[in-house]
PDB file of N, CA and C in Angstrom:
ATOM      1  N   MET K   1     118.640  52.556  54.654  1.00  0.00           N
ATOM      2  CA  MET K   1     118.521  53.918  53.831  1.00  0.00           C
ATOM      3  C   MET K   1     117.194  54.372  53.988  1.00  0.00           C
ATOM      4  N   VAL K   2     116.941  55.887  54.173  1.00  0.00           N
ATOM      5  CA  VAL K   2     115.742  56.494  54.445  1.00  0.00           C
ATOM      6  C   VAL K   2     115.463  57.514  53.400  1.00  0.00           C
ATOM      7  N   ASN K   3     114.195  57.634  52.719  1.00  0.00           N
ATOM      8  CA  ASN K   3     113.943  58.637  51.821  1.00  0.00           C
ATOM      9  C   ASN K   3     112.239  58.861  52.199  1.00  0.00           C
ATOM     10  N   ARG K   4     111.900  59.848  51.348  1.00  0.00           N
ATOM     11  CA  ARG K   4     110.431  60.404  51.382  1.00  0.00           C
ATOM     12  C   ARG K   4     109.824  60.316  50.106  1.00  0.00           C
ATOM     13  N   TYR K   5     108.589  59.937  50.323  1.00  0.00           N
ATOM     14  CA  TYR K   5     107.652  59.743  49.179  1.00  0.00           C
ATOM     15  C   TYR K   5     106.510  60.443  49.217  1.00  0.00           C
ATOM     16  N   LYS K   6     105.885  60.981  48.239  1.00  0.00           N
ATOM     17  CA  LYS K   6     104.581  61.401  48.196  1.00  0.00           C
ATOM     18  C   LYS K   6     103.421  60.462  47.482  1.00  0.00           C
ATOM     19  N   MET K   7     102.555  60.175  48.128  1.00  0.00           N
ATOM     20  CA  MET K   7     101.738  59.189  47.626  1.00  0.00           C
ATOM     21  C   MET K   7     100.142  59.662  48.059  1.00  0.00           C
ATOM     22  N   ALA K   8      98.890  59.877  47.563  1.00  0.00           N
ATOM     23  CA  ALA K   8      97.929  60.192  48.033  1.00  0.00           C
ATOM     24  C   ALA K   8      97.788  61.238  48.879  1.00  0.00           C
ATOM     25  N   ASP K   9      98.668  62.393  48.525  1.00  0.00           N
ATOM     26  CA  ASP K   9      98.624  63.748  49.127  1.00  0.00           C
ATOM     27  C   ASP K   9      99.228  63.597  50.622  1.00  0.00           C
ATOM     28  N   LYS K  10     100.046  62.401  50.783  1.00  0.00           N
ATOM     29  CA  LYS K  10     100.466  62.138  52.067  1.00  0.00           C
ATOM     30  C   LYS K  10     102.222  61.853  51.652  1.00  0.00           C
ATOM     31  N   VAL K  11     102.994  62.594  52.559  1.00  0.00           N
ATOM     32  CA  VAL K  11     104.449  62.441  52.542  1.00  0.00           C
ATOM     33  C   VAL K  11     104.835  61.404  53.574  1.00  0.00           C
ATOM     34  N   ILE K  12     105.382  60.286  53.025  1.00  0.00           N
ATOM     35  CA  ILE K  12     105.894  58.979  53.836  1.00  0.00           C
ATOM     36  C   ILE K  12     107.310  59.194  53.999  1.00  0.00           C
ATOM     37  N   GLU K  13     107.984  59.132  55.080  1.00  0.00           N
ATOM     38  CA  GLU K  13     109.318  58.887  55.280  1.00  0.00           C
ATOM     39  C   GLU K  13     109.605  57.234  55.428  1.00  0.00           C
ATOM     40  N   VAL K  14     110.236  56.454  54.550  1.00  0.00           N
ATOM     41  CA  VAL K  14     110.397  55.017  54.506  1.00  0.00           C
ATOM     42  C   VAL K  14     111.713  54.876  54.935  1.00  0.00           C
ATOM     43  N   SER K  15     111.966  54.107  55.836  1.00  0.00           N
ATOM     44  CA  SER K  15     113.371  53.527  56.234  1.00  0.00           C
ATOM     45  C   SER K  15     113.461  52.206  55.846  1.00  0.00           C
ATOM     46  N   SER K  16     113.842  51.397  54.919  1.00  0.00           N
ATOM     47  CA  SER K  16     113.982  50.229  54.800  1.00  0.00           C
ATOM     48  C   SER K  16     115.332  49.551  54.446  1.00  0.00           C
ATOM     49  N   LEU K  17     115.658  48.164  54.759  1.00  0.00           N
ATOM     50  CA  LEU K  17     116.815  47.485  54.534  1.00  0.00           C
ATOM     51  C   LEU K  17     117.056  47.286  53.106  1.00  0.00           C
ATOM     52  N   TYR K  18     116.399  47.528  52.102  1.00  0.00           N
ATOM     53  CA  TYR K  18     116.543  47.079  50.785  1.00  0.00           C
ATOM     54  C   TYR K  18     116.389  47.983  50.066  1.00  0.00           C
ATOM     55  N   GLU K  19     117.357  48.327  49.105  1.00  0.00           N
ATOM     56  CA  GLU K  19     117.465  49.465  48.042  1.00  0.00           C
ATOM     57  C   GLU K  19     116.358  49.248  46.986  1.00  0.00           C
ATOM     58  N   ALA K  20     115.555  48.101  46.783  1.00  0.00           N
ATOM     59  CA  ALA K  20     114.803  47.874  45.830  1.00  0.00           C
ATOM     60  C   ALA K  20     113.509  48.674  46.296  1.00  0.00           C
ATOM     61  N   VAL K  21     113.219  48.823  47.354  1.00  0.00           N
ATOM     62  CA  VAL K  21     112.014  49.631  48.034  1.00  0.00           C
ATOM     63  C   VAL K  21     112.002  50.845  47.529  1.00  0.00           C
ATOM     64  N   HIS K  22     113.149  51.404  47.598  1.00  0.00           N
ATOM     65  CA  HIS K  22     113.455  52.886  47.072  1.00  0.00           C
ATOM     66  C   HIS K  22     113.430  53.082  45.652  1.00  0.00           C
ATOM     67  N   GLU K  23     113.881  51.863  44.884  1.00  0.00           N
ATOM     68  CA  GLU K  23     113.885  52.152  43.730  1.00  0.00           C
ATOM     69  C   GLU K  23     112.427  51.897  43.110  1.00  0.00           C
ATOM     70  N   TYR K  24     111.649  51.145  43.541  1.00  0.00           N
ATOM     71  CA  TYR K  24     110.024  51.013  43.535  1.00  0.00           C
ATOM     72  C   TYR K  24     109.423  52.279  43.507  1.00  0.00           C
ATOM     73  N   CYS K  25     109.810  52.953  44.539  1.00  0.00           N
ATOM     74  CA  CYS K  25     109.129  54.258  44.855  1.00  0.00           C
ATOM     75  C   CYS K  25     109.826  55.622  44.323  1.00  0.00           C
ATOM     76  N   LYS K  26     110.922  55.333  43.308  1.00  0.00           N
ATOM     77  CA  LYS K  26     111.759  56.591  43.182  1.00  0.00           C
ATOM     78  C   LYS K  26     110.695  57.918  42.258  1.00  0.00           C
ATOM     79  N   ASP K  27     109.914  57.427  41.516  1.00  0.00           N
ATOM     80  CA  ASP K  27     109.011  58.229  40.771  1.00  0.00           C
ATOM     81  C   ASP K  27     108.107  59.253  41.990  1.00  0.00           C
ATOM     82  N   TYR K  28     108.046  58.787  43.309  1.00  0.00           N
ATOM     83  CA  TYR K  28     107.082  59.567  44.247  1.00  0.00           C
ATOM     84  C   TYR K  28     108.069  60.289  45.083  1.00  0.00           C
ATOM     85  N   ALA K  29     109.367  60.390  45.107  1.00  0.00           N
ATOM     86  CA  ALA K  29     110.134  61.075  46.066  1.00  0.00           C
ATOM     87  C   ALA K  29     110.133  62.667  46.156  1.00  0.00           C
ATOM     88  N   THR K  30     110.303  63.216  47.288  1.00  0.00           N
ATOM     89  CA  THR K  30     110.026  64.312  47.718  1.00  0.00           C
ATOM     90  C   THR K  30     110.958  64.891  48.582  1.00  0.00           C
ATOM     91  N   ASP K  31     111.076  66.096  48.825  1.00  0.00           N
ATOM     92  CA  ASP K  31     111.707  66.584  50.075  1.00  0.00           C
ATOM     93  C   ASP K  31     111.000  67.277  50.976  1.00  0.00           C
ATOM     94  N   GLU K  32     109.437  67.212  50.770  1.00  0.00           N
ATOM     95  CA  GLU K  32     108.623  67.697  51.706  1.00  0.00           C
ATOM     96  C   GLU K  32     108.760  66.970  52.986  1.00  0.00           C
ATOM     97  N   GLN K  33     108.117  67.654  54.248  1.00  0.00           N
ATOM     98  CA  GLN K  33     108.344  67.187  55.570  1.00  0.00           C
ATOM     99  C   GLN K  33     107.201  66.150  55.501  1.00  0.00           C
ATOM    100  N   PRO K  34     107.657  65.010  56.203  1.00  0.00           N
ATOM    101  CA  PRO K  34     106.954  63.662  56.134  1.00  0.00           C
ATOM    102  C   PRO K  34     105.530  63.941  57.265  1.00  0.00           C
ATOM    103  N   ASP K  35     104.345  63.325  56.807  1.00  0.00           N
ATOM    104  CA  ASP K  35     103.298  63.231  57.498  1.00  0.00           C
ATOM    105  C   ASP K  35     103.491  62.233  58.673  1.00  0.00           C
ATOM    106  N   PHE K  36     103.858  60.973  58.253  1.00  0.00           N
ATOM    107  CA  PHE K  36     104.557  59.963  58.929  1.00  0.00           C
ATOM    108  C   PHE K  36     105.368  59.182  58.733  1.00  0.00           C
ATOM    109  N   SER K  37     105.922  58.086  59.196  1.00  0.00           N
ATOM    110  CA  SER K  37     107.069  57.394  58.866  1.00  0.00           C
ATOM    111  C   SER K  37     106.824  55.988  59.041  1.00  0.00           C
ATOM    112  N   VAL K  38     107.613  55.077  58.270  1.00  0.00           N
ATOM    113  CA  VAL K  38     107.488  53.830  58.357  1.00  0.00           C
ATOM    114  C   VAL K  38     108.952  53.262  58.551  1.00  0.00           C
ATOM    115  N   ASN K  39     109.121  52.141  59.330  1.00  0.00           N
ATOM    116  CA  ASN K  39     110.325  51.619  59.566  1.00  0.00           C
ATOM    117  C   ASN K  39     110.361  50.176  59.354  1.00  0.00           C
ATOM    118  N   ILE K  40     110.951  49.735  58.543  1.00  0.00           N
ATOM    119  CA  ILE K  40     110.906  48.228  57.998  1.00  0.00           C
ATOM    120  C   ILE K  40     112.105  47.431  58.595  1.00  0.00           C
ATOM    121  N   THR K  41     111.624  46.610  59.566  1.00  0.00           N
ATOM    122  CA  THR K  41     112.825  45.921  60.205  1.00  0.00           C
ATOM    123  C   THR K  41     113.023  44.427  59.816  1.00  0.00           C
ATOM    124  N   PRO K  42     114.146  43.790  60.195  1.00  0.00           N
ATOM    125  CA  PRO K  42     114.239  42.111  59.861  1.00  0.00           C
ATOM    126  C   PRO K  42     113.242  41.493  60.475  1.00  0.00           C
ATOM    127  N   ASP K  43     112.623  41.657  61.608  1.00  0.00           N
ATOM    128  CA  ASP K  43     111.447  41.154  62.236  1.00  0.00           C
ATOM    129  C   ASP K  43     110.022  41.400  61.501  1.00  0.00           C
ATOM    130  N   ASP K  44     110.106  42.320  60.947  1.00  0.00           N
ATOM    131  CA  ASP K  44     108.814  42.602  60.109  1.00  0.00           C
ATOM    132  C   ASP K  44     108.976  41.606  58.894  1.00  0.00           C
ATOM    133  N   ILE K  45     110.006  41.620  58.230  1.00  0.00           N
ATOM    134  CA  ILE K  45     110.084  40.764  57.007  1.00  0.00           C
ATOM    135  C   ILE K  45     109.832  39.209  57.333  1.00  0.00           C
ATOM    136  N   VAL K  46     110.482  38.667  58.407  1.00  0.00           N
ATOM    137  CA  VAL K  46     110.066  37.513  58.992  1.00  0.00           C
ATOM    138  C   VAL K  46     108.532  37.355  59.214  1.00  0.00           C
ATOM    139  N   LEU K  47     107.906  38.218  59.808  1.00  0.00           N
ATOM    140  CA  LEU K  47     106.498  38.178  60.254  1.00  0.00           C
ATOM    141  C   LEU K  47     105.621  38.125  58.716  1.00  0.00           C
ATOM    142  N   GLU K  48     106.216  38.747  57.866  1.00  0.00           N
ATOM    143  CA  GLU K  48     105.315  38.835  56.485  1.00  0.00           C
ATOM    144  C   GLU K  48     105.487  37.530  55.779  1.00  0.00           C
ATOM    145  N   LYS K  49     106.844  36.920  55.971  1.00  0.00           N
ATOM    146  CA  LYS K  49     107.073  35.766  55.305  1.00  0.00           C
ATOM    147  C   LYS K  49     106.319  34.644  56.103  1.00  0.00           C
ATOM    148  N   GLN K  50     106.064  34.632  57.133  1.00  0.00           N
ATOM    149  CA  GLN K  50     105.092  33.634  58.139  1.00  0.00           C
ATOM    150  C   GLN K  50     103.791  33.703  57.717  1.00  0.00           C
ATOM    151  N   LYS K  51     103.460  35.082  57.479  1.00  0.00           N
ATOM    152  CA  LYS K  51     101.983  35.150  57.215  1.00  0.00           C
ATOM    153  C   LYS K  51     101.557  35.034  55.917  1.00  0.00           C
ATOM    154  N   SER K  52     102.600  35.173  54.816  1.00  0.00           N
ATOM    155  CA  SER K  52     102.269  34.904  53.855  1.00  0.00           C
ATOM    156  C   SER K  52     102.346  33.190  53.540  1.00  0.00           C
ATOM    157  N   GLY K  53     103.009  32.425  53.944  1.00  0.00           N
ATOM    158  CA  GLY K  53     103.051  31.093  54.246  1.00  0.00           C
ATOM    159  C   GLY K  53     101.798  30.336  54.700  1.00  0.00           C
ATOM    160  N   SER K  54     101.239  31.292  55.972  1.00  0.00           N
ATOM    161  CA  SER K  54      99.984  30.914  56.423  1.00  0.00           C
ATOM    162  C   SER K  54      98.697  30.967  55.560  1.00  0.00           C
ATOM    163  N   GLU K  55      98.832  32.153  54.854  1.00  0.00           N
ATOM    164  CA  GLU K  55      97.639  32.481  53.929  1.00  0.00           C
ATOM    165  C   GLU K  55      97.634  31.502  52.763  1.00  0.00           C
ATOM    166  N   TYR K  56      98.943  31.133  52.385  1.00  0.00           N
ATOM    167  CA  TYR K  56      99.061  30.247  50.977  1.00  0.00           C
ATOM    168  C   TYR K  56      98.469  28.839  51.250  1.00  0.00           C
ATOM    169  N   ALA K  57      98.853  28.450  52.648  1.00  0.00           N
ATOM    170  CA  ALA K  57      98.523  27.068  53.191  1.00  0.00           C
ATOM    171  C   ALA K  57      96.770  26.992  53.488  1.00  0.00           C
ATOM    172  N   TYR K  58      96.230  28.177  53.668  1.00  0.00           N
ATOM    173  CA  TYR K  58      94.877  28.248  53.997  1.00  0.00           C
ATOM    174  C   TYR K  58      94.076  28.268  52.420  1.00  0.00           C
ATOM    175  N   GLU K  59      94.796  29.032  51.601  1.00  0.00           N
ATOM    176  CA  GLU K  59      94.001  29.125  50.279  1.00  0.00           C
ATOM    177  C   GLU K  59      94.158  27.718  49.530  1.00  0.00           C
ATOM    178  N   VAL K  60      95.174  26.964  49.851  1.00  0.00           N
ATOM    179  CA  VAL K  60      95.389  25.452  49.225  1.00  0.00           C
ATOM    180  C   VAL K  60      94.213  24.477  49.915  1.00  0.00           C
ATOM    181  N   MET K  61      94.107  24.597  50.915  1.00  0.00           N
ATOM    182  CA  MET K  61      92.927  23.954  51.734  1.00  0.00           C
ATOM    183  C   MET K  61      91.449  24.205  51.249  1.00  0.00           C
ATOM    184  N   GLN K  62      91.303  25.340  50.825  1.00  0.00           N
ATOM    185  CA  GLN K  62      90.083  25.864  50.423  1.00  0.00           C
ATOM    186  C   GLN K  62      89.366  24.783  48.819  1.00  0.00           C
TER     187      GLN K  62
END
């Protein structure tokens, strides 16, 4: 799913795998031309999960 949102005077076109992303951003929806775009892929999600696990492990060690 792809939608456009305006935040901080910038229009961002977001392509996401999950409807929830668009639900969270619905109050910022616009039909203006995007300044840039973001494409969220399955690999991005895997990487973020790995990073989160590493950050949690680091915090626990402190």
